[in-house]
Coordinates of C-alpha atoms in Angstrom, one line a residue:
X1181 CA 33.6 -76.1 -67.9
X1182 CA 33.8 -73.0 -70.1
X1183 CA 31.4 -70.6 -71.4
X1184 CA 30.0 -69.9 -75.0
X1185 CA 29.1 -66.2 -73.8
X1186 CA 31.3 -63.2 -72.6
X1187 CA 28.9 -62.2 -69.9
X1188 CA 25.8 -60.7 -68.8
X1189 CA 25.3 -56.7 -69.3
X1190 CA 24.0 -56.2 -65.4
X1191 CA 22.2 -53.1 -65.9
X1192 CA 20.1 -54.5 -68.5
X1193 CA 19.3 -57.4 -66.9
X1194 CA 18.3 -55.6 -63.5
X1195 CA 16.1 -53.2 -65.1
X1196 CA 14.2 -56.0 -67.0
X1197 CA 14.0 -58.5 -64.3
X1198 CA 12.9 -55.4 -61.6
X1199 CA 10.3 -54.6 -64.4
X1200 CA 9.1 -58.2 -64.2
X1201 CA 8.9 -58.8 -60.8
X1202 CA 6.9 -55.4 -60.5
X1203 CA 4.8 -56.6 -63.4
X1204 CA 3.8 -59.8 -61.4
X1205 CA 2.8 -57.5 -58.2
X1206 CA 0.9 -55.1 -60.4
X1207 CA -1.0 -58.1 -62.8
X1208 CA -4.5 -58.4 -63.3
X1209 CA -4.1 -62.1 -61.4
X1210 CA -1.0 -60.8 -58.8
X1211 CA 1.2 -62.4 -57.0
X1212 CA 1.3 -61.4 -53.3
X1213 CA 5.2 -61.4 -53.6
X1214 CA 8.3 -62.8 -55.4
X1215 CA 11.8 -63.0 -54.9
X1216 CA 14.4 -63.9 -57.8
X1217 CA 17.8 -64.2 -58.5
X1218 CA 20.3 -65.2 -61.2
X1219 CA 24.1 -66.4 -60.6
X1220 CA 27.0 -67.0 -62.5
X1221 CA 29.3 -69.5 -61.2
X1222 CA 30.8 -66.7 -58.9
X1223 CA 28.0 -65.4 -57.2
X1224 CA 24.7 -63.8 -58.0
X1225 CA 24.4 -61.4 -60.7
X1226 CA 20.5 -60.4 -60.0
X1227 CA 18.8 -60.0 -56.7
X1228 CA 15.2 -58.9 -56.7
X1229 CA 12.2 -58.6 -54.5
X1230 CA 8.6 -57.2 -55.0
X1231 CA 5.3 -57.4 -53.3
X1232 CA 4.2 -58.3 -49.6
X1233 CA 5.0 -61.5 -47.5
X1234 CA 1.1 -61.5 -47.1
X1235 CA -1.1 -60.0 -49.7
X1236 CA -3.4 -58.0 -46.7
X1237 CA -0.2 -57.3 -44.5
X1238 CA 2.2 -54.4 -44.2
X1239 CA 5.4 -55.9 -44.9
X1240 CA 7.2 -56.0 -47.8
X1241 CA 8.7 -59.0 -49.3
X1242 CA 12.8 -59.0 -49.1
X1243 CA 15.9 -61.0 -50.4
X1244 CA 16.5 -62.6 -47.3
X1245 CA 12.7 -64.0 -46.3
X1246 CA 11.9 -67.9 -45.8
X1247 CA 9.5 -69.9 -48.5
X1248 CA 8.4 -73.6 -48.0
X1249 CA 10.3 -74.9 -51.0
X1250 CA 8.3 -78.1 -51.7
X1251 CA 9.9 -80.0 -54.5
X1252 CA 13.1 -77.8 -54.8
X1253 CA 13.9 -79.8 -51.9
X1254 CA 14.3 -83.2 -54.5
X1255 CA 17.4 -82.1 -55.7
X1256 CA 19.2 -81.6 -52.6
X1257 CA 17.8 -85.1 -51.8
X1258 CA 19.3 -86.7 -54.8
X1259 CA 23.0 -85.0 -54.0
X1260 CA 22.7 -86.7 -50.8
X1261 CA 22.5 -89.7 -52.4
X1262 CA 25.1 -89.4 -55.0
X1263 CA 27.6 -88.7 -52.2
X1264 CA 26.5 -92.4 -50.8
X1265 CA 27.1 -93.3 -54.6
X1266 CA 30.6 -91.8 -54.6
X1267 CA 31.7 -93.5 -51.0
X1268 CA 30.8 -97.1 -52.6
X1269 CA 27.7 -97.3 -50.2
X1270 CA 24.7 -97.0 -52.2
X1271 CA 23.8 -99.3 -55.1
X1272 CA 21.8 -97.6 -57.6
X1273 CA 20.6 -100.8 -59.3
X1274 CA 20.4 -102.5 -56.5
X1275 CA 16.6 -102.9 -55.0
X1276 CA 16.1 -99.9 -52.7
X1277 CA 14.3 -102.6 -50.0
X1278 CA 18.3 -103.7 -49.3
X1279 CA 18.6 -100.0 -47.6
X1280 CA 14.9 -99.3 -47.0
X1281 CA 13.1 -102.8 -46.2
X1282 CA 9.7 -101.2 -46.0
X1283 CA 9.8 -100.3 -49.9
X1284 CA 9.9 -104.3 -50.2
X1285 CA 6.7 -104.6 -48.8
X1286 CA 4.7 -102.3 -51.1
X1287 CA 2.1 -103.5 -53.8
X1288 CA 0.8 -102.5 -57.0
X1289 CA -2.6 -101.1 -57.4
X1290 CA -4.8 -102.3 -60.2
X1291 CA -7.8 -100.5 -59.4
X1292 CA -10.8 -100.9 -57.2
X1293 CA -13.4 -103.3 -56.5
X1294 CA -17.1 -103.4 -56.6
X1295 CA -17.0 -102.5 -53.0
X1296 CA -14.4 -99.6 -53.3
X1297 CA -11.6 -101.8 -51.9
X1298 CA -8.1 -101.4 -53.5
X1299 CA -7.2 -104.4 -55.7
X1300 CA -3.3 -105.1 -55.3
X1301 CA -0.9 -107.5 -56.6
X1302 CA 2.9 -108.3 -56.0
X1303 CA 5.0 -106.0 -58.1
X1304 CA 7.3 -107.7 -61.1
X1305 CA 10.3 -106.0 -59.1
X1306 CA 11.2 -103.9 -56.3
X1307 CA 12.1 -100.2 -57.2
X1308 CA 15.6 -99.3 -57.6
X1309 CA 17.4 -95.9 -56.1
X1310 CA 18.5 -95.1 -59.7
X1311 CA 14.0 -95.6 -60.7
X1312 CA 13.3 -93.6 -57.6
X1313 CA 15.4 -90.8 -58.7
X1314 CA 14.5 -90.4 -62.2
X1315 CA 10.7 -91.0 -61.2
X1316 CA 10.3 -94.4 -62.6
X1317 CA 9.7 -96.1 -59.4
X1318 CA 6.2 -96.4 -59.4
X1319 CA 4.9 -93.7 -57.4
X1320 CA 2.7 -90.7 -58.0
X1321 CA 0.9 -87.7 -55.8
X1322 CA -2.8 -87.4 -55.1
X1323 CA -2.8 -84.2 -56.7
X1324 CA -1.4 -85.6 -60.4
X1325 CA -3.2 -89.1 -59.8
X1326 CA -6.8 -90.1 -59.8
X1327 CA -6.0 -93.7 -58.0
X1328 CA -3.9 -91.9 -54.9
X1329 CA -6.5 -89.2 -55.2
X1330 CA -9.5 -92.1 -54.6
X1331 CA -6.8 -93.7 -52.2
X1332 CA -7.0 -90.3 -50.1
X1333 CA -10.6 -89.4 -50.5
X1334 CA -12.2 -93.0 -49.8
X1335 CA -9.4 -95.1 -48.1
X1336 CA -8.0 -92.3 -45.9
X1337 CA -4.1 -92.6 -47.2
X1338 CA -2.8 -89.5 -45.7
X1339 CA -1.3 -86.7 -47.8
X1340 CA 2.4 -86.0 -47.9
X1341 CA 2.2 -82.4 -46.4
X1342 CA 1.2 -84.6 -43.3
X1343 CA 4.9 -85.5 -42.9
X1344 CA 4.0 -88.9 -41.6
X1345 CA 5.3 -92.1 -42.0
X1346 CA 1.8 -93.3 -43.3
X1347 CA 1.9 -91.1 -45.9
X1348 CA 5.2 -92.9 -47.6
X1349 CA 3.4 -96.0 -47.3
X1350 CA 1.2 -95.3 -50.8
X1351 CA 0.9 -98.7 -53.3
X1352 CA 2.6 -98.4 -56.6
X1353 CA 0.9 -97.2 -59.6
X1354 CA 2.6 -99.3 -61.7
X1355 CA 5.8 -101.7 -62.1
X1356 CA 9.2 -100.2 -61.7
X1357 CA 10.8 -98.9 -64.8
X1358 CA 7.5 -98.7 -66.7
X1359 CA 7.1 -95.1 -67.1
X1360 CA 7.8 -91.6 -65.8
X1361 CA 5.6 -90.6 -63.4
X1362 CA 6.2 -87.4 -61.1
X1363 CA 5.6 -88.3 -57.3
X1364 CA 6.9 -89.4 -54.0
X1365 CA 10.0 -91.4 -55.1
X1366 CA 12.5 -89.1 -53.5
X1367 CA 10.6 -89.3 -50.1
X1368 CA 11.6 -93.2 -50.3
X1369 CA 15.4 -92.2 -51.5
X1370 CA 15.4 -89.7 -48.3
X1371 CA 15.0 -92.7 -46.1
X1372 CA 17.6 -94.8 -48.4
X1373 CA 19.7 -91.8 -47.1
X1374 CA 18.8 -91.8 -43.5
X1375 CA 19.2 -95.8 -43.0
X1376 CA 22.7 -95.5 -44.7
X1377 CA 23.8 -92.8 -42.9
X1378 CA 22.1 -93.4 -39.4
X1379 CA 21.2 -89.8 -39.2
X1380 CA 17.6 -88.0 -40.0
X1381 CA 18.0 -86.7 -43.5
X1382 CA 18.2 -82.9 -42.1
X1383 CA 21.3 -83.8 -40.2
X1384 CA 22.7 -85.4 -43.1
X1385 CA 21.9 -82.2 -45.1
X1386 CA 23.4 -79.7 -42.8
X1387 CA 27.0 -82.1 -42.1
X1388 CA 27.4 -82.7 -46.1
X1389 CA 25.8 -80.4 -48.1
X1390 CA 24.8 -76.8 -46.1
X1391 CA 28.2 -76.5 -44.5
X1392 CA 30.5 -76.9 -47.4
X1393 CA 28.0 -74.5 -49.2
X1394 CA 27.7 -71.9 -47.0
X1395 CA 23.9 -72.5 -46.2
X1396 CA 22.4 -71.1 -43.1
X1397 CA 19.0 -70.3 -43.8
X1398 CA 17.1 -73.9 -44.9
X1399 CA 15.5 -76.5 -42.6
X1400 CA 13.1 -78.9 -42.2
X1401 CA 11.7 -77.7 -39.1
X1402 CA 10.0 -73.9 -39.7
X1403 CA 12.7 -72.5 -36.9
X1404 CA 11.9 -69.5 -34.8
X1405 CA 13.9 -67.2 -36.4
X1406 CA 12.0 -68.1 -39.7
X1407 CA 8.6 -66.9 -38.6
X1408 CA 9.4 -63.7 -38.8
X1409 CA 10.5 -63.5 -42.3
X1410 CA 8.2 -66.3 -43.6
X1411 CA 6.4 -65.6 -47.0
X1412 CA 2.9 -66.8 -46.4
X1413 CA 1.2 -68.9 -48.6
X1414 CA -1.9 -67.8 -51.0
X1415 CA -4.5 -69.4 -52.8
X1416 CA -5.8 -68.2 -56.2
X1417 CA -9.6 -67.8 -56.2
X1418 CA -11.6 -68.2 -59.1
X1419 CA -11.9 -64.5 -60.1
X1420 CA -8.0 -64.2 -60.0
X1421 CA -8.0 -62.9 -56.5
X1422 CA -5.5 -64.3 -53.5
X1423 CA -6.6 -65.2 -50.4
X1424 CA -4.0 -65.6 -47.5
X1425 CA -4.2 -69.8 -46.3
X1426 CA -2.2 -69.9 -43.0
X1427 CA -0.6 -72.8 -44.1
X1428 CA 2.3 -74.2 -42.4
X1429 CA 3.9 -78.0 -43.2
X1430 CA 4.2 -79.7 -39.9
X1431 CA 7.1 -78.9 -37.5
X1432 CA 8.9 -80.6 -36.4
X1433 CA 7.9 -83.3 -38.8
X1434 CA 7.6 -87.0 -38.1
X1435 CA 9.9 -87.7 -41.2
X1436 CA 11.8 -85.2 -43.2
X1437 CA 10.5 -85.5 -46.4
X1438 CA 12.9 -85.5 -49.2
X1439 CA 10.8 -84.5 -51.9
X1440 CA 9.2 -81.4 -50.5
X1441 CA 9.8 -80.8 -46.9
X1442 CA 12.4 -77.9 -46.6
X1443 CA 12.1 -74.4 -45.8
X1444 CA 14.5 -71.5 -46.7
X1445 CA 15.8 -68.6 -48.5
X1446 CA 16.2 -68.1 -52.2
X1447 CA 19.9 -66.8 -51.4
X1448 CA 20.8 -70.2 -50.1
X1449 CA 19.2 -72.2 -52.7
X1450 CA 21.4 -70.3 -55.0
X1451 CA 24.3 -71.6 -53.4
X1452 CA 23.1 -75.0 -54.2
X1453 CA 22.6 -73.9 -57.8
X1454 CA 26.5 -72.7 -58.1
X1455 CA 27.7 -76.0 -56.8
X1456 CA 26.1 -77.5 -60.0
X1457 CA 27.6 -75.1 -62.1
X1458 CA 31.1 -75.6 -60.5
X1459 CA 31.2 -79.1 -61.1
X1460 CA 30.5 -79.8 -57.4
X1461 CA 32.2 -77.5 -55.6
X1462 CA 30.8 -75.3 -53.0
X1463 CA 32.4 -72.0 -51.1
X1464 CA 33.5 -74.2 -48.3
X1465 CA 34.4 -77.2 -49.6
X1466 CA 33.5 -80.2 -52.2
X1467 CA 29.8 -81.3 -52.4
X1468 CA 30.4 -84.0 -55.0
X1469 CA 33.5 -85.0 -57.1
X1470 CA 33.5 -83.3 -60.6
X1471 CA 33.1 -86.6 -62.4
X1472 CA 29.7 -87.5 -60.3
X1473 CA 28.5 -84.2 -61.2
X1474 CA 28.9 -85.1 -65.2
X1475 CA 27.5 -88.5 -64.5
X1476 CA 24.5 -87.3 -62.7
X1477 CA 23.3 -84.7 -65.1
X1478 CA 23.2 -87.1 -67.9
X1479 CA 19.6 -88.7 -69.2
X1480 CA 19.3 -91.6 -67.1
X1481 CA 15.5 -91.9 -68.3
X1482 CA 16.4 -93.5 -71.5
X1483 CA 13.9 -93.3 -74.2
X1484 CA 10.8 -92.7 -71.6
X1485 CA 9.4 -89.0 -71.7
X1486 CA 8.8 -86.7 -69.2
X1487 CA 5.0 -85.8 -69.8
X1488 CA 2.7 -83.3 -68.5
X1489 CA 1.4 -83.2 -64.9
X1490 CA -2.5 -83.5 -65.0
X1491 CA -4.3 -81.1 -62.2
X1492 CA -6.3 -83.6 -60.3
X1493 CA -6.9 -81.5 -57.1
X1494 CA -7.6 -78.3 -58.4
X1495 CA -6.8 -76.6 -55.4
X1496 CA -3.3 -77.9 -55.4
X1497 CA -2.3 -77.9 -59.2
X1498 CA -3.5 -76.8 -62.7
X1499 CA -2.6 -78.8 -65.6
X1500 CA 0.9 -78.1 -66.0
X1501 CA 4.1 -78.5 -68.2
X1502 CA 7.1 -77.0 -68.9
X1503 CA 8.2 -76.3 -72.7
X1504 CA 4.7 -78.2 -74.2
X1505 CA 5.5 -80.2 -77.5
X1506 CA 9.3 -80.3 -76.6
X1507 CA 11.1 -83.3 -75.4
X1508 CA 12.3 -83.6 -72.1
X1509 CA 14.0 -86.1 -70.1
X1510 CA 15.5 -86.5 -66.5
X1511 CA 18.6 -87.0 -65.2
X1512 CA 19.2 -88.4 -61.3
X1513 CA 18.4 -85.1 -60.0
X1514 CA 16.9 -82.5 -62.5
X1515 CA 14.4 -82.5 -65.7
X1516 CA 16.4 -82.1 -68.8
X1517 CA 15.3 -80.0 -71.8
X1518 CA 16.5 -81.9 -74.6
X1519 CA 15.7 -78.8 -77.2
X1520 CA 16.5 -75.2 -77.0
X1521 CA 13.7 -73.8 -74.7
X1522 CA 11.6 -70.7 -76.4
X1523 CA 13.5 -68.8 -73.3
X1524 CA 16.4 -69.2 -74.5
X1525 CA 17.9 -72.1 -72.2
X1526 CA 19.9 -74.1 -74.2
X1527 CA 19.6 -77.6 -74.6
X1528 CA 20.6 -80.1 -72.3
X1529 CA 20.1 -77.5 -69.4
X1530 CA 18.6 -78.3 -66.0
X1531 CA 15.7 -77.2 -64.3
X1532 CA 12.2 -78.3 -61.9
X1533 CA 9.9 -76.7 -59.8
X1534 CA 8.0 -76.3 -56.3
X1535 CA 4.3 -76.9 -55.6
X1536 CA 3.9 -73.1 -54.5
X1537 CA 5.0 -72.0 -57.9
X1538 CA 8.7 -72.0 -57.4
X1539 CA 11.0 -72.6 -60.6
X1540 CA 14.5 -72.7 -61.2
X1541 CA 16.9 -73.6 -63.9
X1542 CA 20.9 -74.3 -64.4
X1543 CA 22.7 -73.7 -67.4
X1544 CA 26.1 -75.5 -67.2
X1545 CA 27.0 -74.7 -70.6
X1546 CA 26.7 -71.2 -70.1
X1547 CA 27.3 -70.8 -66.3
X1548 CA 24.2 -69.5 -65.1
X1549 CA 21.3 -70.5 -63.2
X1550 CA 18.3 -68.7 -61.7
X1551 CA 15.2 -69.2 -59.2
X1552 CA 11.8 -67.6 -58.9
X1553 CA 9.9 -67.8 -55.8
X1554 CA 6.3 -67.3 -54.6
X1555 CA 3.9 -68.7 -52.5
X1556 CA 1.1 -69.3 -54.4
X1557 CA -1.8 -72.8 -54.9
X1558 CA -2.4 -74.1 -57.5
X1559 CA 0.8 -75.2 -59.0
X1560 CA 0.9 -73.7 -62.9
X1561 CA -0.4 -70.7 -61.7
X1562 CA -0.7 -68.4 -65.1
X1563 CA 0.8 -65.5 -64.0
X1564 CA 3.6 -67.0 -61.8
X1565 CA 4.5 -69.5 -64.5
X1566 CA 4.5 -66.7 -67.1
X1567 CA 6.3 -64.0 -65.5
X1568 CA 9.0 -66.7 -64.6
X1569 CA 9.4 -67.4 -68.3
X1570 CA 10.0 -63.9 -68.8
X1571 CA 12.4 -63.7 -66.2
X1572 CA 14.5 -66.7 -67.5
X1573 CA 14.3 -65.3 -71.2
X1574 CA 15.5 -62.0 -69.9
X1575 CA 18.8 -63.5 -68.6
X1576 CA 19.5 -64.8 -72.4
X1577 CA 18.6 -61.5 -74.0
X1578 CA 21.3 -60.0 -71.8
X1579 CA 24.2 -62.0 -72.6
X1580 CA 26.9 -60.7 -74.4
X1581 CA 27.7 -63.4 -77.2

């Protein structure tokens, strides 16, 4: 791919981004610690860290620290599925039950009876893997959907953060293909990958994605060597202060949840971003064919819109949306902004986020990407989101056109 710009003034970028990170830590509603990086196609052109791993602790956060990556895991799971498509082992438009039979047993919930029991019916179709990848499969999250929240509160439906098989087996909220709704679709894609490979998802990632990318610090297990450099989770209080949460995902998990389960470093995630900038090539080998990458990053959602995420459980998420009022669609691994964003991100660029206010973008046109990592709940934290937007904007202001 060719770039429409000649490069970045790295000095300007460093001064700008260092100041943005410091301002996030010093804000009236501060973040405890933040790590952020920017890459071009060859390597990182900015790396920064500010603040502490834990707001009431002494240890400074560093660029080598480990984060719960939450939904930034999803694009890696999508990549593992695309490898199977390349091999002819996975038909994106076949019912996903051909690969993970349990998904064919799920019904659509249409509400609750007078006794509070869920009212269920058979779906008009079984979700395809393409629908799962594009979040049109029929699944949601309890923190973004009132029906799932009620299932959790009244019926004991386990949360996805329990990493149990029971947490996967929620009813569908609608018939597959009807609309875009963000949820556990990629956890089911992970099950499809596992059945076809005959291995746990973490093993598939290690062999087929992490090794060719040179990723060494990413795992579904909170490894012992991660604990000493773990950025800790914080809850944003009503008065703007932060409280450490001592939060951990189950380790080892019962199921490798392809939608949210990875721990890893920002530096290693940048290797994954560079693979998408380099048409599927990694530092130590090819992960995807160029033609697969070009197919995958197109709009696979059609005319359906990507919509706002409603914060149903306030402790986990605020109402949140990238670039409100602008058109957004979905590729197979990522959201697509269909218009130039206020940050300068061009139309057709890619990106997404993770629950603890982690954000990334991939600009294949110009050859740049970035990642911003904090560990704060709820999602859509005003300071984290605003400062991330400033961070992204700084890259485009530093470009030499």
